[in-house]
Short mmCIF file of C-alpha atoms in Angstrom, two decimals:
data_model
loop_
_atom_site.label_atom_id
_atom_site.label_comp_id
_atom_site.label_asym_id
_atom_site.label_seq_id
_atom_site.Cartn_x
_atom_site.Cartn_y
_atom_site.Cartn_z
CA MET A 1278 78.12 78.85 45.80
CA GLU A 1279 77.26 81.80 43.74
CA PRO A 1280 78.73 84.89 44.89
CA LEU A 1281 76.08 87.32 46.29
CA THR A 1282 77.61 90.55 44.79
CA GLU A 1283 79.92 91.00 41.86
CA PHE A 1284 83.29 92.93 42.19
CA THR A 1285 83.00 96.18 40.72
CA PRO A 1286 86.25 97.99 41.42
CA ILE A 1287 85.44 101.12 39.04
CA ALA A 1288 82.33 102.10 40.78
CA ALA A 1289 83.37 101.30 44.08
CA THR A 1290 86.63 103.61 43.45
CA ILE A 1291 84.91 106.66 41.88
CA GLY A 1292 82.17 106.17 44.78
CA GLY A 1293 85.22 106.16 47.15
CA ALA A 1294 86.71 109.58 45.72
CA LEU A 1295 83.29 110.79 46.10
CA ILE A 1296 83.47 110.09 49.59
CA GLY A 1297 86.89 111.29 50.05
CA LEU A 1298 85.81 114.51 48.35
CA ALA A 1299 82.94 115.04 50.76
CA ALA A 1300 85.30 114.42 53.74
CA ALA A 1301 87.95 117.26 51.96
CA LEU A 1302 84.92 119.79 51.59
CA MET A 1303 84.65 119.74 55.33
CA LEU A 1304 88.21 119.64 56.01
CA ILE A 1305 88.87 122.67 53.79
CA PHE A 1306 86.31 124.72 54.64
CA GLU A 1307 85.19 123.90 57.89
CA GLY A 1308 88.38 122.67 59.23
CA ARG A 1309 86.33 119.27 60.56
CA ILE A 1310 86.53 115.60 60.33
CA ALA A 1311 83.70 114.15 58.42
CA GLY A 1312 83.05 111.18 61.22
CA ILE A 1313 79.68 110.25 60.73
CA SER A 1314 79.06 108.49 63.98
CA GLY A 1315 80.62 111.99 65.86
CA ILE A 1316 78.44 114.25 63.75
CA LEU A 1317 75.29 111.97 64.39
CA SER A 1318 75.86 111.73 68.01
CA GLY A 1319 76.49 115.80 67.64
CA VAL A 1320 73.02 116.11 66.42
CA PHE A 1321 71.69 115.33 69.76
CA LYS A 1322 74.05 117.37 72.19
CA ARG A 1323 72.98 121.00 73.29
CA ARG A 1324 76.05 122.22 72.70
CA THR A 1325 76.67 125.51 71.07
CA ASP A 1326 79.98 126.12 69.18
CA GLU A 1327 80.67 129.67 68.29
CA ASP A 1328 83.14 128.73 65.63
CA SER A 1329 80.55 126.53 63.77
CA PRO A 1330 77.34 127.42 61.81
CA PRO A 1331 74.38 126.72 64.19
CA ALA A 1332 73.40 122.65 64.10
CA TRP A 1333 75.81 122.14 61.21
CA GLN A 1334 75.64 118.51 62.33
CA ALA A 1335 71.84 118.37 61.46
CA THR A 1336 72.57 120.17 58.22
CA PHE A 1337 75.11 117.46 57.25
CA ILE A 1338 73.13 114.61 58.28
CA GLY A 1339 70.08 116.33 56.21
CA GLY A 1340 72.55 116.20 53.37
CA LEU A 1341 73.01 112.50 53.50
CA VAL A 1342 69.31 112.26 53.96
CA LEU A 1343 68.80 114.35 50.65
CA GLY A 1344 71.37 112.08 48.94
CA GLY A 1345 69.44 108.83 49.96
CA LEU A 1346 66.06 110.38 48.58
CA VAL A 1347 67.88 111.07 45.19
CA LEU A 1348 69.45 107.52 45.15
CA MET A 1349 65.95 105.94 45.81
CA VAL A 1350 64.77 108.19 42.87
CA ALA A 1351 67.41 108.03 40.22
CA ASN A 1352 69.31 104.70 40.95
CA PRO A 1353 66.90 102.21 43.09
CA PRO A 1354 68.93 99.32 42.70
CA VAL A 1355 71.93 100.47 44.96
CA VAL A 1356 69.38 101.23 47.85
CA THR A 1357 67.58 97.79 47.62
CA THR A 1358 68.83 94.60 49.18
CA GLY A 1359 68.07 90.72 48.63
CA LEU A 1360 69.13 90.04 52.38
CA THR A 1361 66.31 88.72 54.72
CA LEU A 1362 68.06 90.36 57.83
CA SER A 1363 65.60 89.07 61.05
CA PRO A 1364 64.92 92.71 62.74
CA LEU A 1365 66.25 91.51 66.10
CA LEU A 1366 69.47 90.71 64.73
CA VAL A 1367 69.59 94.33 63.03
CA ILE A 1368 68.43 95.89 66.63
CA ALA A 1369 71.13 94.36 68.11
CA ALA A 1370 73.62 95.27 65.27
CA GLY A 1371 72.48 98.63 65.59
CA LEU A 1372 73.07 99.10 69.58
CA LEU A 1373 76.35 97.98 69.19
CA VAL A 1374 77.32 100.21 66.29
CA GLY A 1375 76.06 102.91 68.11
CA PHE A 1376 77.82 102.04 71.43
CA GLY A 1377 81.15 101.02 69.74
CA THR A 1378 81.54 104.02 67.82
CA ARG A 1379 81.22 106.47 70.50
CA LEU A 1380 83.40 104.12 73.18
CA GLY A 1381 86.06 104.05 70.31
CA ASN A 1382 85.72 107.54 69.29
CA GLY A 1383 84.96 106.91 65.55
CA CYS A 1384 83.61 104.69 62.48
CA THR A 1385 84.53 103.89 59.09
CA SER A 1386 84.35 107.36 57.98
CA GLY A 1387 86.10 108.99 60.97
CA HIS A 1388 88.92 106.56 61.56
CA GLY A 1389 89.01 104.95 58.12
CA VAL A 1390 88.54 107.79 55.58
CA CYS A 1391 89.76 110.97 57.46
CA GLY A 1392 92.57 108.93 59.85
CA ILE A 1393 94.26 106.52 57.74
CA PRO A 1394 95.74 109.40 55.30
CA ARG A 1395 96.60 111.47 58.54
CA LEU A 1396 98.62 108.17 59.39
CA SER A 1397 97.08 108.40 62.91
CA ILE A 1398 97.96 105.42 64.92
CA ARG A 1399 94.97 105.55 66.80
CA SER A 1400 92.67 105.31 63.45
CA ILE A 1401 94.82 102.99 61.83
CA LEU A 1402 94.83 100.42 64.96
CA ALA A 1403 90.76 101.06 65.37
CA THR A 1404 90.37 100.33 61.71
CA LEU A 1405 92.06 97.23 61.90
CA THR A 1406 90.03 96.05 65.31
CA PHE A 1407 86.97 96.80 63.84
CA MET A 1408 87.67 95.18 60.08
CA GLY A 1409 89.12 92.11 61.95
CA ALA A 1410 86.21 91.83 64.35
CA ALA A 1411 83.82 92.28 61.60
CA ALA A 1412 85.34 89.73 59.46
CA ALA A 1413 85.19 87.36 62.38
CA THR A 1414 81.60 88.05 63.22
CA VAL A 1415 80.66 87.28 59.68
CA TYR A 1416 82.67 84.06 59.58
CA LEU A 1417 80.89 82.96 62.84
CA THR A 1418 77.46 83.80 62.07
CA ASN A 1419 77.73 82.49 58.23
CA HIS A 1420 79.91 79.67 58.27
CA VAL A 1421 79.74 78.50 61.96
CA PHE A 1422 76.36 79.16 62.49
CA ALA A 1423 73.90 79.95 60.30
CA PHE A 1424 71.90 83.10 61.35
CA GLY A 1425 73.78 85.64 59.41
CA GLY A 1426 72.59 87.60 56.55
CA LEU A 1427 74.48 85.59 54.16
CA SER A 1428 73.51 81.93 55.22
CA MET B 1413 77.11 129.61 52.30
CA ARG B 1414 78.67 127.77 55.36
CA GLN B 1415 75.27 125.67 55.81
CA LEU B 1416 75.47 125.02 52.21
CA ILE B 1417 78.64 123.36 51.98
CA VAL B 1418 77.99 121.43 54.83
CA LEU B 1419 74.76 120.29 53.42
CA LEU B 1420 76.66 119.48 50.22
CA SER B 1421 79.10 117.62 51.71
CA GLY B 1422 76.85 115.49 53.34
CA PHE B 1423 74.85 114.94 50.19
CA VAL B 1424 78.06 113.99 48.20
CA PHE B 1425 79.27 111.58 50.84
CA ALA B 1426 75.54 109.99 50.19
CA ILE B 1427 76.06 110.06 46.33
CA GLY B 1428 79.45 108.13 47.01
CA LEU B 1429 77.96 105.54 49.33
CA GLY B 1430 75.31 104.94 46.78
CA ILE B 1431 77.41 104.62 43.71
CA SER B 1432 79.91 102.18 45.66
CA GLU B 1433 76.63 100.10 46.70
CA MET B 1434 77.97 100.30 50.36
CA THR B 1435 74.52 101.22 51.00
CA ARG B 1436 73.39 97.34 50.38
CA PRO B 1437 74.38 95.30 53.14
CA GLU B 1438 75.31 92.31 51.01
CA LYS B 1439 77.81 94.42 49.48
CA VAL B 1440 79.47 95.18 52.81
CA LEU B 1441 78.95 91.63 54.29
CA GLY B 1442 80.76 90.11 50.78
CA PHE B 1443 83.92 92.40 51.54
CA LEU B 1444 83.75 90.92 55.05
CA ASP B 1445 83.18 87.58 54.09
CA VAL B 1446 86.98 86.73 53.59
CA PHE B 1447 86.62 83.16 53.85
CA GLY B 1448 83.60 82.88 51.80
CA ASN B 1449 82.59 84.53 48.56
CA TRP B 1450 85.05 87.51 48.73
CA ASP B 1451 83.91 90.68 47.16
CA PRO B 1452 87.00 93.19 47.66
CA SER B 1453 85.16 96.32 46.24
CA LEU B 1454 85.06 97.82 49.63
CA ALA B 1455 88.97 98.01 49.74
CA PHE B 1456 88.46 100.17 46.34
CA VAL B 1457 85.82 102.33 48.22
CA MET B 1458 88.54 102.84 51.17
CA GLY B 1459 91.40 103.49 48.51
CA GLY B 1460 89.47 105.81 46.34
CA ALA B 1461 88.55 107.82 49.69
CA ILE B 1462 92.03 107.62 51.21
CA VAL B 1463 93.66 109.11 48.00
CA VAL B 1464 91.52 111.96 47.71
CA TYR B 1465 91.59 113.20 51.38
CA ALA B 1466 95.57 112.73 51.26
CA GLY B 1467 95.42 115.46 48.62
CA ALA B 1468 92.76 117.61 50.83
CA LEU B 1469 95.10 117.17 53.83
CA GLN B 1470 98.44 118.35 51.84
CA LEU B 1471 96.10 121.31 50.81
CA ALA B 1472 94.96 121.64 54.41
CA LYS B 1473 98.69 121.78 55.42
CA ARG B 1474 99.52 124.85 53.46
CA ARG B 1475 96.84 126.79 54.83
CA GLU B 1476 96.58 128.76 58.43
CA LYS B 1477 93.12 127.95 58.69
CA PRO B 1478 89.85 126.47 56.98
CA SER B 1479 87.77 128.87 54.70
CA PHE B 1480 85.49 129.49 57.21
CA GLY B 1481 86.14 128.80 61.05
CA VAL B 1482 88.91 130.02 63.09
CA ARG B 1483 91.15 126.68 63.14
CA PHE B 1484 91.44 123.05 61.98
CA ARG B 1485 90.06 120.82 64.42
CA ILE B 1486 92.13 117.64 63.59
CA PRO B 1487 92.53 115.01 66.34
CA THR B 1488 96.17 115.02 67.75
CA ARG B 1489 95.78 112.23 70.29
CA SER B 1490 97.87 109.40 70.06
CA ASP B 1491 97.48 107.29 72.97
CA ILE B 1492 96.14 103.72 72.51
CA THR B 1493 93.43 103.23 75.05
CA PRO B 1494 91.41 100.37 76.00
CA SER B 1495 88.20 102.01 75.10
CA LEU B 1496 89.53 102.79 71.77
CA ILE B 1497 90.19 98.93 70.88
CA ILE B 1498 87.15 97.62 72.83
CA GLY B 1499 84.97 100.14 71.27
CA ALA B 1500 86.05 99.51 67.89
CA ALA B 1501 85.76 95.84 68.42
CA ILE B 1502 81.84 96.41 69.71
CA PHE B 1503 81.40 98.39 66.50
CA GLY B 1504 82.81 95.61 64.18
CA VAL B 1505 80.90 93.06 65.61
CA GLY B 1506 77.67 95.12 64.85
CA TRP B 1507 79.15 95.95 61.65
CA GLY B 1508 79.68 92.12 60.90
CA LEU B 1509 76.12 91.06 62.07
CA ALA B 1510 74.05 93.50 59.72
CA GLY B 1511 76.65 94.99 57.28
CA PHE B 1512 75.49 98.54 58.20
CA CYS B 1513 78.06 101.37 59.32
CA PRO B 1514 76.24 104.47 60.59
CA GLY B 1515 76.82 106.71 57.30
CA PRO B 1516 75.22 104.00 54.81
CA ALA B 1517 72.64 102.80 57.29
CA LEU B 1518 71.39 106.59 57.55
CA VAL B 1519 71.51 106.92 53.79
CA ALA B 1520 69.85 103.44 53.22
CA ALA B 1521 67.24 104.54 56.00
CA SER B 1522 66.34 107.70 53.84
CA ALA B 1523 65.77 105.42 50.94
CA THR B 1524 63.30 103.25 52.71
CA VAL B 1525 65.79 99.95 52.89
CA THR B 1526 63.91 98.01 55.37
CA PRO B 1527 66.64 96.60 57.56
CA ALA B 1528 68.01 100.31 57.78
CA LEU B 1529 64.69 101.55 59.25
CA PHE B 1530 65.22 99.21 62.29
CA PHE B 1531 68.80 99.92 62.26
CA VAL B 1532 69.26 103.60 62.69
CA PRO B 1533 66.78 104.24 65.78
CA SER B 1534 68.74 101.40 67.43
CA LEU B 1535 72.15 103.10 66.13
CA ILE B 1536 70.96 106.22 67.82
CA ALA B 1537 69.86 104.17 71.35
CA GLY B 1538 73.44 102.95 71.13
CA ILE B 1539 74.64 106.44 71.29
CA PHE B 1540 72.57 107.60 74.07
CA LEU B 1541 73.39 104.16 75.96
CA HIS B 1542 77.01 105.15 75.91
CA ARG B 1543 76.34 108.95 76.76
CA PHE B 1544 73.95 107.46 79.88
CA ILE B 1545 76.99 105.43 81.21
CA PHE B 1546 79.87 107.23 80.26
CA ASP B 1547 78.89 110.76 79.95
CA ARG B 1548 76.48 111.60 82.81
CA LYS B 1549 77.12 115.33 83.26
#
């Protein structure tokens, strides 16, 4: 079987460093963790925080959206997919990710990027757990049953 | 100025996700497919991000407070709770199903990647479902 994607260590490292830089900006300037699931959840909260600029979560998500638009124009191949994922599977996945990241207090950015370098035991355990669960899910949905995106 | 830095942070975050192709679900699923055609790229994304962020943490340690704002809001909890592990496991199952976690999904949806357009409303619904069950105040 042909690999679907090529191993791209240089682009991955540069991209990762930019993600780290973005999270560093939030830390140094605002003193906050750049956890996307928490920030997205904060967009829908009516809680004002005197120590932060108003609706800063919406501003951050606005930056993400702007970045997505720029990528679509400047580098379309990185925002395309060759997978045909069933809408039902994708909708189920979205519900699980939304619910799970709130219950577990973070996602790949909050627990992974921001938590691991702090050597937070909670974040390290959470990251190991979601990586393990995700790898098991990919194995089951693609190699045992055949309804995953890779099968 | 503060809003501008926050906007820039979101923007740079998105560009980083794009350059590393985390915005493409096949790239993420390829990493998670440890027993298939494994693509280890995502480990390098994590590595790059962690090294840079570790440097920023050192810088933050030498400061009393962030440039704006009155104090650092860095989580200090160290209790391992069932909700932490169960939540992470549920998240992992969803991540493995479609190859999207919240950041890349938002960026891909903004660039009109079809599955991300289904994923994001559902992601937000999942956040509200959690709030409805656990946070009824």
